[in-house]
Structures are given as C-alpha cells and as structure tokens.
CSV table of C-alpha atoms in Angstrom, one decimal:
chain,number,residue,atom,x,y,z
A,1,MET,CA,-4.4,18.0,13.8
A,2,LEU,CA,-5.3,14.5,13.3
A,3,PHE,CA,-5.4,12.1,16.4
A,4,ASP,CA,-3.4,9.0,15.1
A,5,PHE,CA,-5.0,5.8,16.6
A,6,GLY,CA,-2.3,3.5,15.0
A,7,CYS,CA,1.1,4.5,14.9
A,8,PHE,CA,4.4,2.6,15.7
A,9,THR,CA,7.6,2.9,16.4
A,10,GLY,CA,10.8,0.6,16.6
A,11,HIS,CA,12.5,-1.8,14.4
A,12,TRP,CA,10.4,-4.5,12.2
A,13,PRO,CA,12.1,-7.7,11.6
A,14,TYR,CA,11.7,-8.1,8.3
A,15,ARG,CA,13.0,-5.0,6.9
A,16,ARG,CA,15.0,-2.4,8.0
A,17,LEU,CA,12.8,0.7,8.9
A,18,ARG,CA,14.5,3.9,8.0
A,19,ARG,CA,12.4,6.2,9.9
A,20,GLY,CA,11.4,4.2,12.7
A,21,SER,CA,12.8,5.9,15.5
A,22,LEU,CA,10.7,7.8,18.2
A,23,GLU,CA,12.2,10.9,17.0
A,24,ASN,CA,11.5,10.5,13.2
A,25,CYS,CA,8.2,9.1,13.5
A,26,ARG,CA,6.7,12.0,15.7
A,27,ALA,CA,8.7,14.3,12.9
A,28,ASP,CA,6.9,12.4,10.0
A,29,LEU,CA,3.6,12.0,11.6
A,30,ALA,CA,3.7,16.0,12.3
A,31,ALA,CA,4.7,16.8,8.7
A,32,ALA,CA,1.8,14.4,7.8
A,33,GLY,CA,-0.5,16.8,10.1
A,34,VAL,CA,-0.7,14.3,13.1
A,35,GLY,CA,-0.6,15.8,16.3
A,36,GLY,CA,-0.8,12.8,18.5
A,37,GLY,CA,-2.1,9.6,18.9
A,38,LEU,CA,-1.6,6.1,20.1
A,39,MET,CA,1.5,4.7,19.7
A,40,ALA,CA,2.6,1.1,19.8
A,41,SER,CA,6.2,-0.5,20.0
A,42,LEU,CA,7.1,-2.9,17.3
A,43,ASP,CA,9.9,-4.2,19.5
A,44,ALA,CA,7.5,-5.3,21.8
A,45,VAL,CA,5.4,-7.6,19.4
A,46,PHE,CA,8.4,-9.8,19.3
A,47,TYR,CA,9.9,-9.9,22.6
A,48,ASN,CA,8.9,-12.8,24.9
A,49,ASP,CA,7.9,-10.3,27.7
A,50,SER,CA,6.4,-7.2,25.6
A,51,TRP,CA,7.0,-5.0,28.5
A,52,GLU,CA,10.6,-4.8,27.6
A,53,GLY,CA,9.4,-2.8,24.7
A,54,ASP,CA,6.7,-1.1,26.2
A,55,GLY,CA,8.1,0.2,29.4
A,56,PRO,CA,10.7,2.8,28.1
A,57,LEU,CA,7.9,3.9,25.3
A,58,LEU,CA,5.7,4.7,28.2
A,59,GLU,CA,8.3,6.6,29.6
A,60,ALA,CA,9.8,8.1,26.2
A,61,LEU,CA,6.2,9.0,25.3
A,62,SER,CA,5.5,10.8,28.4
A,63,GLY,CA,4.6,14.8,27.4
A,64,THR,CA,4.4,14.1,23.8
A,65,GLY,CA,0.9,14.0,22.9
A,66,PHE,CA,1.3,10.4,22.1
A,67,SER,CA,-0.1,7.7,24.4
A,68,PRO,CA,1.3,4.2,24.3
A,69,ALA,CA,-1.0,1.3,23.2
A,70,VAL,CA,0.7,-1.7,24.9
A,71,CYS,CA,1.3,-5.0,23.5
A,72,LEU,CA,-0.4,-7.8,25.7
A,73,ASN,CA,-0.9,-11.6,24.7
A,74,PRO,CA,-3.5,-13.0,26.8
A,75,GLU,CA,-2.1,-16.3,26.6
A,76,LEU,CA,1.0,-15.2,28.5
A,77,PRO,CA,0.4,-15.5,32.1
A,78,TRP,CA,1.9,-12.5,33.3
A,79,TRP,CA,-0.6,-10.3,30.9
A,80,ARG,CA,-2.7,-9.1,34.4
A,81,LEU,CA,0.2,-7.8,35.7
A,82,ARG,CA,1.7,-5.9,32.6
A,83,LEU,CA,-1.9,-4.9,32.2
A,84,GLY,CA,-2.2,-3.0,35.7
A,85,GLU,CA,1.4,-1.5,35.3
A,86,ALA,CA,0.4,-0.4,32.0
A,87,ALA,CA,-2.5,1.5,33.5
A,88,ARG,CA,-0.8,3.0,36.2
A,89,ALA,CA,2.0,4.4,33.9
A,90,GLY,CA,-0.5,6.1,31.7
A,91,ALA,CA,-1.0,3.8,28.8
A,92,ARG,CA,-4.4,4.5,27.3
A,93,ALA,CA,-4.9,1.1,25.0
A,94,VAL,CA,-3.8,-2.2,24.9
A,95,ARG,CA,-3.0,-3.4,21.1
A,96,LEU,CA,-3.8,-7.1,20.2
A,97,TYR,CA,-2.0,-9.1,17.5
A,98,PRO,CA,-3.7,-12.3,17.3
A,99,GLY,CA,-2.7,-13.2,13.8
A,100,ILE,CA,1.2,-12.9,15.0
A,101,HIS,CA,0.8,-14.3,18.6
A,102,GLY,CA,-1.4,-17.2,17.2
A,103,TYR,CA,-4.6,-17.2,19.4
A,104,PRO,CA,-8.4,-17.0,18.9
A,105,LEU,CA,-9.9,-13.9,20.0
A,106,GLU,CA,-12.1,-15.7,22.5
A,107,ALA,CA,-8.8,-15.9,24.6
A,108,ALA,CA,-8.7,-12.5,24.9
A,109,GLU,CA,-12.0,-12.1,26.6
A,110,GLU,CA,-11.1,-11.7,29.8
A,111,LEU,CA,-8.2,-9.5,29.1
A,112,CYS,CA,-10.7,-7.3,27.2
A,113,ARG,CA,-13.1,-7.0,30.0
A,114,GLU,CA,-10.4,-6.1,32.5
A,115,ALA,CA,-8.8,-3.3,30.4
A,116,GLY,CA,-12.2,-1.7,29.9
A,117,ARG,CA,-12.6,-1.8,34.0
A,118,LEU,CA,-9.0,0.1,33.8
A,119,GLY,CA,-10.1,2.7,31.3
A,120,LEU,CA,-8.1,1.5,28.4
A,121,GLY,CA,-9.5,0.7,24.7
A,122,VAL,CA,-8.6,-2.7,23.1
A,123,ILE,CA,-7.3,-2.5,19.7
A,124,VAL,CA,-7.2,-5.7,17.6
A,125,THR,CA,-4.9,-5.6,14.5
A,126,ALA,CA,-5.8,-7.7,11.4
A,127,ARG,CA,-2.5,-7.6,9.7
A,128,MET,CA,0.7,-5.6,10.0
A,129,GLU,CA,1.7,-5.8,6.6
A,130,ASP,CA,0.8,-7.3,3.0
A,131,GLN,CA,0.8,-11.1,3.5
A,132,ARG,CA,2.9,-11.2,-0.1
A,133,LEU,CA,5.7,-9.9,1.9
A,134,GLU,CA,5.7,-12.0,4.9
A,135,TYR,CA,8.5,-14.0,5.9
A,136,LEU,CA,9.4,-16.9,8.5
A,137,LEU,CA,6.4,-16.1,10.7
A,138,ARG,CA,3.0,-15.9,8.6
A,139,GLN,CA,0.3,-13.9,10.1
A,140,ALA,CA,-3.0,-16.1,10.5
A,141,PRO,CA,-6.1,-14.1,9.1
A,142,VAL,CA,-8.1,-12.5,11.9
A,143,ASP,CA,-11.9,-12.8,11.5
A,144,PRO,CA,-13.6,-9.7,11.7
A,145,LYS,CA,-16.7,-11.0,12.8
A,146,GLU,CA,-14.9,-12.7,15.9
A,147,ALA,CA,-13.4,-9.0,16.7
A,148,ALA,CA,-16.9,-7.9,16.5
A,149,ALA,CA,-17.9,-10.5,18.8
A,150,LEU,CA,-15.5,-9.8,21.4
A,151,ALA,CA,-16.8,-6.4,21.4
A,152,LYS,CA,-20.0,-7.4,22.2
A,153,LYS,CA,-19.1,-9.8,24.7
A,154,CYS,CA,-16.9,-7.0,26.6
A,155,PRO,CA,-19.7,-4.1,26.7
A,156,GLY,CA,-17.4,-2.0,29.2
A,157,THR,CA,-14.7,-1.7,26.6
A,158,GLN,CA,-13.8,0.3,23.5
A,159,VAL,CA,-12.9,-2.0,20.9
A,160,ILE,CA,-11.0,-0.8,17.9
A,161,LEU,CA,-10.8,-2.8,14.5
A,162,SER,CA,-7.3,-2.1,13.2
A,163,ASN,CA,-6.3,-2.4,9.5
A,164,PHE,CA,-8.9,-4.4,8.7
A,165,TYR,CA,-9.7,-3.9,4.9
A,166,LEU,CA,-12.9,-2.2,3.4
A,167,SER,CA,-14.6,-5.6,2.4
A,168,GLU,CA,-14.0,-7.1,6.0
A,169,LEU,CA,-15.9,-4.2,8.0
A,170,GLU,CA,-18.8,-4.8,5.6
A,171,GLY,CA,-21.8,-5.0,8.2
A,172,LEU,CA,-20.3,-4.7,11.2
A,173,SER,CA,-21.6,-2.4,13.9
A,174,GLY,CA,-21.6,-2.3,17.8
A,175,GLU,CA,-22.0,0.1,20.4
A,176,ASN,CA,-18.6,0.1,21.8
A,177,LEU,CA,-16.9,-1.1,18.3
A,178,TRP,CA,-14.7,1.5,16.1
A,179,ALA,CA,-12.7,0.6,13.1
A,180,ASP,CA,-9.4,2.8,12.0
A,181,THR,CA,-9.0,3.9,8.6
A,182,ALA,CA,-5.6,2.2,8.1
A,183,GLY,CA,-7.1,-0.6,5.7
A,184,LEU,CA,-8.8,1.6,3.7
A,185,CYS,CA,-5.9,2.8,1.8
A,186,HIS,CA,-6.4,0.7,-1.0
A,187,GLY,CA,-8.6,0.9,-4.1
A,188,LEU,CA,-10.3,4.2,-5.1
A,189,PHE,CA,-12.9,6.2,-3.1
A,190,PRO,CA,-13.0,3.7,-0.6
A,191,PHE,CA,-14.9,6.0,2.1
A,192,GLU,CA,-18.0,6.0,-0.7
A,193,TYR,CA,-18.3,2.2,-0.6
A,194,LEU,CA,-17.6,1.8,3.0
A,195,GLU,CA,-20.6,-0.2,4.9
A,196,PHE,CA,-19.3,0.5,8.4
A,197,PRO,CA,-21.1,3.2,10.4
A,198,ARG,CA,-19.0,6.4,9.4
A,199,GLU,CA,-19.5,7.9,13.1
A,200,ARG,CA,-17.7,5.0,14.2
A,201,LEU,CA,-14.3,5.7,12.1
A,202,LEU,CA,-11.3,6.4,13.7
A,203,PHE,CA,-8.0,7.8,11.8
A,204,ALA,CA,-4.6,5.4,11.6
A,205,SER,CA,-1.8,6.0,9.3
A,206,PHE,CA,0.3,2.9,10.0
A,207,ALA,CA,3.5,4.9,10.1
A,208,PRO,CA,6.1,4.0,9.7
A,209,LEU,CA,5.4,0.6,8.0
A,210,GLN,CA,3.3,2.9,5.9
A,211,CYS,CA,3.5,6.2,4.4
A,212,PRO,CA,1.3,8.5,7.1
A,213,GLU,CA,0.8,11.3,3.9
A,214,SER,CA,-0.9,8.0,2.2
A,215,ALA,CA,-3.2,7.7,5.0
A,216,VAL,CA,-4.0,11.5,5.2
A,217,CYS,CA,-4.5,11.9,1.6
A,218,ASN,CA,-6.9,9.1,1.4
A,219,LEU,CA,-9.3,10.9,3.5
A,220,PRO,CA,-12.3,12.5,1.9
A,221,GLU,CA,-12.1,16.0,1.9
A,222,GLU,CA,-14.8,16.7,4.4
A,223,ARG,CA,-12.9,14.8,7.5
A,224,ASP,CA,-14.3,16.8,10.3
A,225,PHE,CA,-16.0,14.0,11.5
A,226,LEU,CA,-13.2,12.1,12.5
A,227,ASP,CA,-12.5,15.0,15.2
A,228,GLY,CA,-16.1,14.4,16.4
A,229,ASN,CA,-15.3,10.5,16.1
A,230,THR,CA,-12.0,10.9,18.3
A,231,ARG,CA,-14.1,13.0,21.2
A,232,THR,CA,-16.7,10.6,21.0
A,233,TYR,CA,-14.3,7.7,21.5
A,234,TRP,CA,-12.0,9.5,24.3
A,235,GLU,CA,-15.5,10.0,25.9
A,236,ALA,CA,-16.7,6.7,26.2
A,237,CYS,CA,-13.0,5.4,26.9
A,238,HIS,CA,-11.6,7.9,29.2
A,239,GLY,CA,-14.6,10.3,30.2
A,240,GLY,CA,-13.3,13.1,28.1
A,241,ILE,CA,-10.0,14.4,26.2
A,242,SER,CA,-7.3,15.2,28.9
B,3,MET,CA,-0.6,20.0,-5.9
B,4,SER,CA,0.2,22.5,-8.6
B,5,GLU,CA,2.4,19.9,-10.6
B,6,PRO,CA,0.7,18.1,-13.4
B,7,ILE,CA,0.4,14.3,-13.1
B,8,PHE,CA,1.4,11.6,-15.3
B,9,ASP,CA,0.3,8.2,-13.7
B,10,ALA,CA,2.4,5.7,-15.8
B,11,HIS,CA,0.7,2.4,-14.3
B,12,ALA,CA,-2.9,1.9,-14.2
B,13,HIS,CA,-5.5,-0.8,-15.3
B,14,ILE,CA,-8.9,-1.5,-16.7
B,15,TRP,CA,-9.7,-5.2,-16.0
B,16,LEU,CA,-11.6,-7.5,-18.3
B,17,GLY,CA,-15.2,-7.8,-17.7
B,18,ARG,CA,-15.4,-4.3,-15.8
B,19,ALA,CA,-13.8,-1.9,-18.3
B,20,ALA,CA,-16.1,0.5,-18.3
B,21,GLN,CA,-16.8,0.9,-14.8
B,22,ASP,CA,-12.9,0.7,-14.4
B,23,ALA,CA,-12.6,3.7,-16.7
B,24,ALA,CA,-15.3,5.6,-14.8
B,25,LEU,CA,-13.3,5.5,-11.6
B,26,LEU,CA,-10.2,6.7,-13.5
B,27,ARG,CA,-11.7,9.5,-14.7
B,28,ARG,CA,-13.2,10.7,-11.5
B,29,ALA,CA,-9.6,10.3,-10.0
B,30,ALA,CA,-8.1,12.4,-12.7
B,31,GLU,CA,-10.8,15.1,-11.9
B,32,LYS,CA,-10.2,14.8,-8.1
B,33,TYR,CA,-6.4,14.6,-7.8
B,34,GLY,CA,-5.6,16.7,-11.1
B,35,ILE,CA,-4.1,13.8,-13.0
B,36,SER,CA,-3.6,14.9,-16.5
B,37,LYS,CA,-2.4,11.6,-18.5
B,38,ILE,CA,-3.2,7.8,-17.3
B,39,TYR,CA,-1.5,4.9,-19.0
B,40,ILE,CA,-3.5,1.9,-19.0
B,41,SER,CA,-3.3,-1.7,-19.8
B,42,CYS,CA,-6.2,-4.1,-19.8
B,43,LEU,CA,-5.8,-7.6,-17.9
B,44,GLY,CA,-7.8,-10.4,-17.1
B,45,SER,CA,-6.3,-13.9,-16.3
B,46,HIS,CA,-2.8,-14.9,-15.2
B,47,THR,CA,-2.3,-17.0,-18.4
B,48,PRO,CA,-5.1,-15.6,-21.0
B,49,ASP,CA,-5.2,-17.1,-24.5
B,50,PRO,CA,-5.0,-15.3,-27.7
B,51,ALA,CA,-8.6,-14.4,-27.9
B,52,GLU,CA,-8.7,-13.0,-24.4
B,53,ILE,CA,-5.6,-11.0,-25.2
B,54,GLU,CA,-7.1,-9.5,-28.3
B,55,GLU,CA,-10.2,-8.3,-26.3
B,56,CYS,CA,-8.3,-7.0,-23.7
B,57,ASN,CA,-6.5,-4.9,-26.0
B,58,ARG,CA,-9.9,-4.0,-27.9
B,59,GLN,CA,-11.0,-2.7,-24.3
B,60,ALA,CA,-8.0,-0.6,-23.8
B,61,ALA,CA,-7.8,0.9,-27.2
B,62,ARG,CA,-11.4,1.9,-27.1
B,63,LEU,CA,-10.3,4.3,-24.3
B,64,LEU,CA,-7.2,6.0,-26.1
B,65,SER,CA,-9.5,8.5,-28.2
B,66,ASP,CA,-9.7,10.3,-25.0
B,67,PRO,CA,-6.8,12.3,-24.5
B,68,LEU,CA,-6.6,11.5,-20.8
B,69,PHE,CA,-5.4,7.9,-21.7
B,70,GLY,CA,-2.5,6.5,-23.3
B,71,GLY,CA,-1.8,2.8,-23.2
B,72,TYR,CA,0.2,-0.2,-23.2
B,73,VAL,CA,-0.6,-3.3,-25.6
B,74,THR,CA,-0.8,-6.3,-23.4
B,75,VAL,CA,1.1,-8.9,-24.9
B,76,ALA,CA,1.6,-12.8,-23.7
B,77,PRO,CA,5.0,-13.4,-25.0
B,78,GLU,CA,4.9,-16.9,-25.1
B,79,GLN,CA,2.3,-16.7,-27.6
B,80,PRO,CA,3.3,-17.6,-31.5
B,81,GLY,CA,1.2,-14.5,-32.4
B,82,ALA,CA,2.5,-12.3,-29.8
B,83,LEU,CA,4.8,-9.7,-32.1
B,84,GLU,CA,1.8,-9.6,-34.2
B,85,VAL,CA,-0.1,-8.6,-31.6
B,86,LEU,CA,2.3,-6.1,-30.6
B,87,ARG,CA,2.8,-4.8,-34.2
B,88,GLN,CA,-1.1,-4.3,-34.5
B,89,GLY,CA,-1.1,-2.5,-30.9
B,90,ALA,CA,1.6,0.0,-31.9
B,91,GLU,CA,0.7,0.6,-35.4
B,92,GLU,CA,-2.9,0.4,-35.8
B,93,GLN,CA,-4.5,0.6,-32.1
B,94,GLY,CA,-2.6,3.7,-31.0
B,95,PHE,CA,-0.7,2.0,-28.0
B,96,SER,CA,2.4,3.7,-27.0
B,97,GLY,CA,4.1,0.9,-24.9
B,98,MET,CA,4.0,-2.6,-24.2
B,99,LYS,CA,2.9,-4.1,-21.1
B,100,ILE,CA,4.2,-7.7,-19.9
B,101,TRP,CA,2.2,-9.4,-16.7
B,102,VAL,CA,2.5,-12.7,-15.3
B,103,SER,CA,2.0,-15.4,-18.4
B,104,CYS,CA,6.1,-15.9,-18.7
B,105,LEU,CA,9.1,-14.5,-17.4
B,106,CYS,CA,10.5,-11.5,-19.0
B,107,ASP,CA,13.8,-13.1,-19.4
B,108,GLU,CA,12.5,-16.0,-21.5
B,109,PRO,CA,13.9,-16.1,-25.0
B,110,CYS,CA,10.3,-15.7,-26.4
B,111,CYS,CA,10.4,-11.9,-25.4
B,112,ASP,CA,13.4,-11.0,-27.5
B,113,ARG,CA,11.7,-10.3,-30.7
B,114,LEU,CA,9.5,-8.3,-29.0
B,115,TYR,CA,12.0,-6.2,-27.1
B,116,ASP,CA,13.9,-5.7,-30.5
B,117,TYR,CA,10.6,-4.2,-31.9
B,118,CYS,CA,10.1,-1.8,-28.9
B,119,GLY,CA,13.7,-1.0,-29.1
B,120,ALA,CA,13.3,0.1,-32.8
B,121,TRP,CA,10.2,1.9,-32.2
B,122,GLY,CA,11.1,3.5,-29.0
B,123,LEU,CA,7.8,1.9,-27.2
B,124,PRO,CA,8.6,1.5,-23.3
B,125,VAL,CA,8.1,-2.0,-21.9
B,126,LEU,CA,6.7,-2.0,-18.6
B,127,VAL,CA,6.9,-5.2,-16.8
B,128,HIS,CA,5.1,-6.4,-13.7
B,129,THR,CA,7.7,-7.4,-11.1
B,130,PHE,CA,7.3,-8.7,-7.6
B,131,ALA,CA,9.5,-10.5,-5.0
B,132,LYS,CA,7.0,-12.5,-2.9
B,133,THR,CA,7.9,-14.5,-0.2
B,134,VAL,CA,4.5,-16.0,-0.6
B,135,GLY,CA,2.6,-17.0,-3.2
B,136,GLN,CA,5.2,-16.2,-6.4
B,137,LEU,CA,3.4,-17.3,-9.7
B,138,ALA,CA,5.6,-19.3,-11.9
B,139,GLY,CA,5.5,-16.7,-14.8
B,140,GLU,CA,5.9,-13.8,-12.4
B,141,SER,CA,9.2,-12.0,-13.0
B,142,THR,CA,11.4,-10.6,-10.1
B,143,ALA,CA,14.1,-7.9,-10.5
B,144,VAL,CA,16.7,-10.5,-11.3
B,145,HIS,CA,14.8,-11.5,-14.6
B,146,LEU,CA,14.1,-8.0,-15.6
B,147,ARG,CA,17.9,-7.3,-15.1
B,148,ARG,CA,18.8,-10.0,-17.6
B,149,ALA,CA,16.5,-8.9,-20.0
B,150,ALA,CA,17.5,-5.2,-20.0
B,151,LEU,CA,21.2,-6.3,-20.5
B,152,ARG,CA,20.2,-8.5,-23.5
B,153,HIS,CA,18.4,-5.4,-24.7
B,154,PRO,CA,20.7,-2.0,-23.8
B,155,GLY,CA,18.4,0.1,-26.5
B,156,THR,CA,14.8,-1.4,-25.3
B,157,LYS,CA,13.5,1.0,-22.5
B,158,PHE,CA,12.3,-0.7,-19.7
B,159,LEU,CA,9.9,0.3,-16.7
B,160,MET,CA,9.9,-2.0,-13.7
B,161,ALA,CA,6.6,-2.1,-12.1
B,162,HIS,CA,6.0,-1.7,-8.1
B,163,LEU,CA,9.5,-1.0,-7.5
B,164,GLY,CA,10.2,-4.7,-8.2
B,165,GLY,CA,7.8,-6.0,-5.6
B,166,ASN,CA,9.9,-5.8,-2.5
B,167,CYS,CA,12.2,-2.6,-3.7
B,168,TYR,CA,15.1,-3.9,-0.7
B,169,HIS,CA,15.5,-6.7,-3.4
B,170,GLY,CA,14.6,-5.0,-6.8
B,171,LEU,CA,16.0,-1.7,-6.9
B,172,PRO,CA,20.1,-3.0,-6.5
B,173,MET,CA,19.4,-5.4,-9.4
B,174,VAL,CA,18.7,-2.5,-11.7
B,175,ARG,CA,20.5,0.2,-10.4
B,176,ASP,CA,23.4,0.5,-12.7
B,177,LEU,CA,21.3,-0.1,-16.0
B,178,PRO,CA,20.3,3.4,-17.5
B,179,ASN,CA,17.6,1.4,-19.6
B,180,VAL,CA,15.4,0.5,-16.7
B,181,TRP,CA,12.7,3.4,-15.2
B,182,VAL,CA,10.9,2.2,-12.0
B,183,ASP,CA,7.6,3.0,-11.0
B,184,LEU,CA,6.0,3.2,-7.5
B,185,SER,CA,2.6,1.6,-8.2
B,186,GLY,CA,0.9,-0.7,-6.0
B,187,SER,CA,-0.3,-1.4,-2.5
B,188,ASN,CA,2.6,-2.9,-1.2
B,189,CYS,CA,4.2,0.7,-1.6
B,190,ARG,CA,5.4,1.0,1.9
B,191,GLY,CA,6.4,3.9,4.3
B,192,ASP,CA,9.9,4.4,3.2
B,193,ASP,CA,10.3,2.8,-0.2
B,194,LEU,CA,10.0,6.0,-2.1
B,195,PRO,CA,13.0,7.6,0.2
B,196,TYR,CA,15.1,4.2,-0.5
B,197,ALA,CA,14.6,4.5,-4.2
B,198,LEU,CA,15.6,8.1,-4.3
B,199,GLU,CA,19.2,7.2,-2.5
B,200,LEU,CA,19.6,4.3,-4.8
B,201,LEU,CA,18.7,5.4,-8.1
B,202,GLU,CA,19.1,8.9,-10.0
B,203,LYS,CA,15.5,10.7,-9.5
B,204,ASP,CA,15.3,11.0,-13.2
B,205,ARG,CA,14.6,7.1,-13.2
B,206,ILE,CA,11.4,7.0,-11.0
B,207,VAL,CA,8.2,7.4,-12.4
B,208,PHE,CA,4.8,8.1,-10.5
B,209,GLY,CA,2.4,5.1,-10.8
B,210,THR,CA,-0.4,3.9,-9.0
B,211,ASP,CA,-1.9,0.5,-10.3
B,212,MET,CA,-5.2,2.2,-10.2
B,213,PRO,CA,-8.3,1.5,-9.7
B,214,GLY,CA,-6.6,-1.4,-7.0
B,215,SER,CA,-4.6,1.1,-5.7
B,216,PHE,CA,-4.0,4.8,-5.4
B,217,ALA,CA,-3.0,6.5,-1.6
B,218,MET,CA,-0.4,4.3,-1.1
B,219,SER,CA,1.9,5.7,-4.0
B,220,TYR,CA,0.7,9.3,-4.2
B,221,GLY,CA,1.0,10.0,-0.4
B,222,GLN,CA,4.8,9.1,-0.8
B,223,VAL,CA,5.1,11.9,-3.5
B,224,LEU,CA,3.3,14.8,-1.5
B,225,ALA,CA,6.4,14.9,1.0
B,226,LEU,CA,8.9,15.2,-1.5
B,227,PRO,CA,10.7,18.5,-2.5
B,228,GLN,CA,9.3,20.3,-5.4
B,229,GLU,CA,11.7,19.8,-8.0
B,230,THR,CA,12.3,16.1,-7.2
B,231,ARG,CA,8.4,15.6,-6.9
B,232,ARG,CA,7.9,17.7,-10.7
B,233,LYS,CA,10.5,15.0,-12.1
B,234,ILE,CA,8.6,12.0,-10.6
B,235,LEU,CA,5.2,13.0,-11.4
B,236,TRP,CA,5.5,14.1,-14.8
B,237,GLU,CA,9.0,15.0,-16.3
B,238,ASN,CA,10.5,11.2,-16.0
B,239,ALA,CA,7.3,9.7,-17.7
B,240,GLN,CA,7.5,12.2,-20.6
B,241,ALA,CA,11.2,11.5,-21.1
B,242,LEU,CA,10.4,7.6,-20.9
B,243,PHE,CA,7.7,8.0,-23.5
B,244,ASP,CA,9.5,10.5,-25.6
B,245,GLY,CA,6.9,13.2,-25.1
B,246,ARG,CA,4.3,10.4,-27.2
B,247,ASP,CA,0.6,11.3,-27.3
B,248,GLY,CA,0.6,15.3,-26.9
B,249,ASN,CA,1.8,14.9,-23.3
B,250,ALA,CA,4.4,17.9,-23.8
B,251,LEU,CA,3.6,20.8,-21.8
C-alpha cells in the first residue's frame, strides 16, 4: 500500500468536488492502493482561521491511518498558537500555500523552524490546480529555489516540495529536502527525466483534485523505493513509523 | 489492462517529430496501446508552408499501423480545402484537426465540414474554456455547439472534455454528432465520472494529448467498470472512425 504525502478532503471554491467528503476520499484512495497519508483540509485553505477546517479534520482522522497536514499562514498572528495545538492534537505536518496566501517563503522561516522543533514536517505547495482554470484568486508562482533555500535555513525540519513540475525540481537537493510526485503526472516517462534525487521522492496523489489512479499509474514499475523513502522521511521527521 | 486501447488524441510537434514519435511508440509498448491518432502542430497561427510541413511530418508516420492521423488545417487560409482534400485523398489521413488559428464556428470552416461530412471524416476540435489566457482563435464548447448544429451530418470530436467539463459538456449533451475526448493535463479528479453522468457512454473517447500528457487521462479510465472501460478505450473510437485504418478487432 502506498503512503500519500499529498491528499485532501473538503470543498474547493472554484468547482464542485463530487468525491470530496472524507468517506469518499478514503474510499477512492484505498481503491487506488493508498493505505494512509498526510491529508489536508481544502476548506482550511480559505478560512480566516484555518483551524476551523483543521480542528474537525484532526478529530475525524483519528485512527484512520491518515494524519492531518494542517494549514498555516505565517503572516497571521495566531500561527504559533495553532501550530502548538496541532502538534498536541497529533498533526504530523504543516502545509503551506504561499501562492494562495500571498507571502514570500522567507516569511515562513520561523514557522518552519518551530514546526521542526515540534516534530512536524513542512510541505510547501507550488500550486493546487492547472493555472488555466484559476478564477478570482490567482495563485502566485512559488519559486522552487526559494523553497529549497527555506529547507536549508531550517536544517531541523523536513521540507517537502509539493506539486512542483519536473522542470522546477531540476538540480535541487538538500539533506532535509524532499519532493512529492504529484507534479510529475505530466508528459511521458517523467521519472526517466527527473533531475532530483530519487531517494528523496515521496508519493502524492493530490486527490480529490486529481484522480488518484492517475498518480499511481504514472509511477515507474519498480516503485519499492517509495516505501523506503517513506520510512527514511518518517525516521528523520518523527523518529520512526508509529 | 486486457482491453485494446485506441488513443484518439495525440501529437507530434514540429521540430521534434521524430523524438515525439519515438516516445509515442514507447508508450504504446508500455501501456498496450494499439492505435494512436496523431496530428502535427507548430505555432498558434501557422502560415501555409508550416501547415504543409506539419502534415508532411505526420503523413510520414502513417505507414506504421500504430498510427492514424488528422490532417491539420487552418480554416481561415484560402487553400484550406485543398489541404484537407490532399490530406484525406492522397496522404492517408482519416480526420481533420482544427487547433487555435480560428474559432471553429467561423463561416470559413463550413466548406471543410461539408467535405468531412461527405467523406465521413471526424473533425477533432481543440476546445478550452480558460479563465486565464484564452486565445483569440481558441474555441470553446459554445463555438463547437454552433458548428455541430449547422452540420448535423458531420462528426465532431470535442477535445479535452471542452477544457472545463462543467462548462463544456452541457453544451454538447443533446448533440448526437459530437463525441468528446478526455485528453489533456487539465483532466481532473472527477471529470470522467461527470462526463459519464451527463453523456451516454457511447460518445466518450479515450485520448491523452501525448506526448504532453498521459497519466491524467489514463488513470481515470482504470477505475471504470469493464464494459464502460472497453467502450471508452476502444469501441467508441471505432464507431467514430467507422473502423477505418484496419482497426477492427
């Protein structure tokens, strides 16, 4: 079974998600061969206080094999409060949306450092959807080099680049830097052209925004390395798989 | 996957045609694709010489039974009908492709649709309903609907589920001469289930937009019941092309 480092549940403001409920998301992921993961609330991205979406998700995910990746905006004054609450409630990661919330990644340094101190990984989201279908709120581009620089400045935190495209990952590396596979669902044979350390790749489906089977069928036939990478990440971030 | 696969929407790109053809052949081998329908594209507003070169590059591949092809046409050009005629009657193309040089409901397209209707050639139309960056000659499902209503005897294939299926599919729901393909990197998590709700499963055709995209479309089909999957992966394209090019199983 795959562990999904980038899956979601909830509503999306620009179109109706027909399979966005937690029950449907879990069922669809299971059908695609995903047994657990870091799940984020789509609602939380747009709530003034993201905890309104993340709090209920934390409760709902208890005992499911999925752990919450909570949404935080480092420019809001209560991020430290919510980060502490999230850590105490069992969250395993923080997901940042700098392209939507509109801040430079250097503004996330303190948050990133503190998350690592509390044993949470930090996921930097490049984009949520194809930019040609954006409406009202344009996602600002997220510079992958700045995301890698954030990881370098916070060596005690495991940082995952999420939904970056093949070309954006080119040449990046770092001891605490990871990338998920969500952005590699384009083109043919992307893993052959990837210039990012394979031992730093983590599976992500981006379901329900994207089809989980698409993410799975895109993987190379020899995909055991992803299990090993998951274990390595978990060891580095949380001291082992619990 | 035991069913044969017919990819009704793929490309080679001008300037990298051989490289793209090699990628498509590899994909066919890896995923068990039996037939790939290609068109060759270059710039958004090609001149006649570019169109000629595109079609020359695509026609070269048609001797390989893996490939079928759409002749690329810029309808606004005075010689477009001759390009189409030559493509269908001399170069071996089995359909016509309209990309983004002009909207697909402009009057200059009518003579081309008449020809395609008479010869039974499907017309593949790029459609997209973008919120950002729509091109002046880029058709939406609204344009396609107008064209299909004017030419009920011509078969149209609306690409990319209309580019935004929630906009595009309702526009063609009642038009029996319009098929849709689910090609493209824009194909999202529940686009195909929505298409199946709205259209009969006989009018949905598998396409990928290779080499630019594959998994986004292919993954959606994998989750379908076998009968529906077979229709989308093969039988519907067979019907669309009337079993041309030796595709009959």
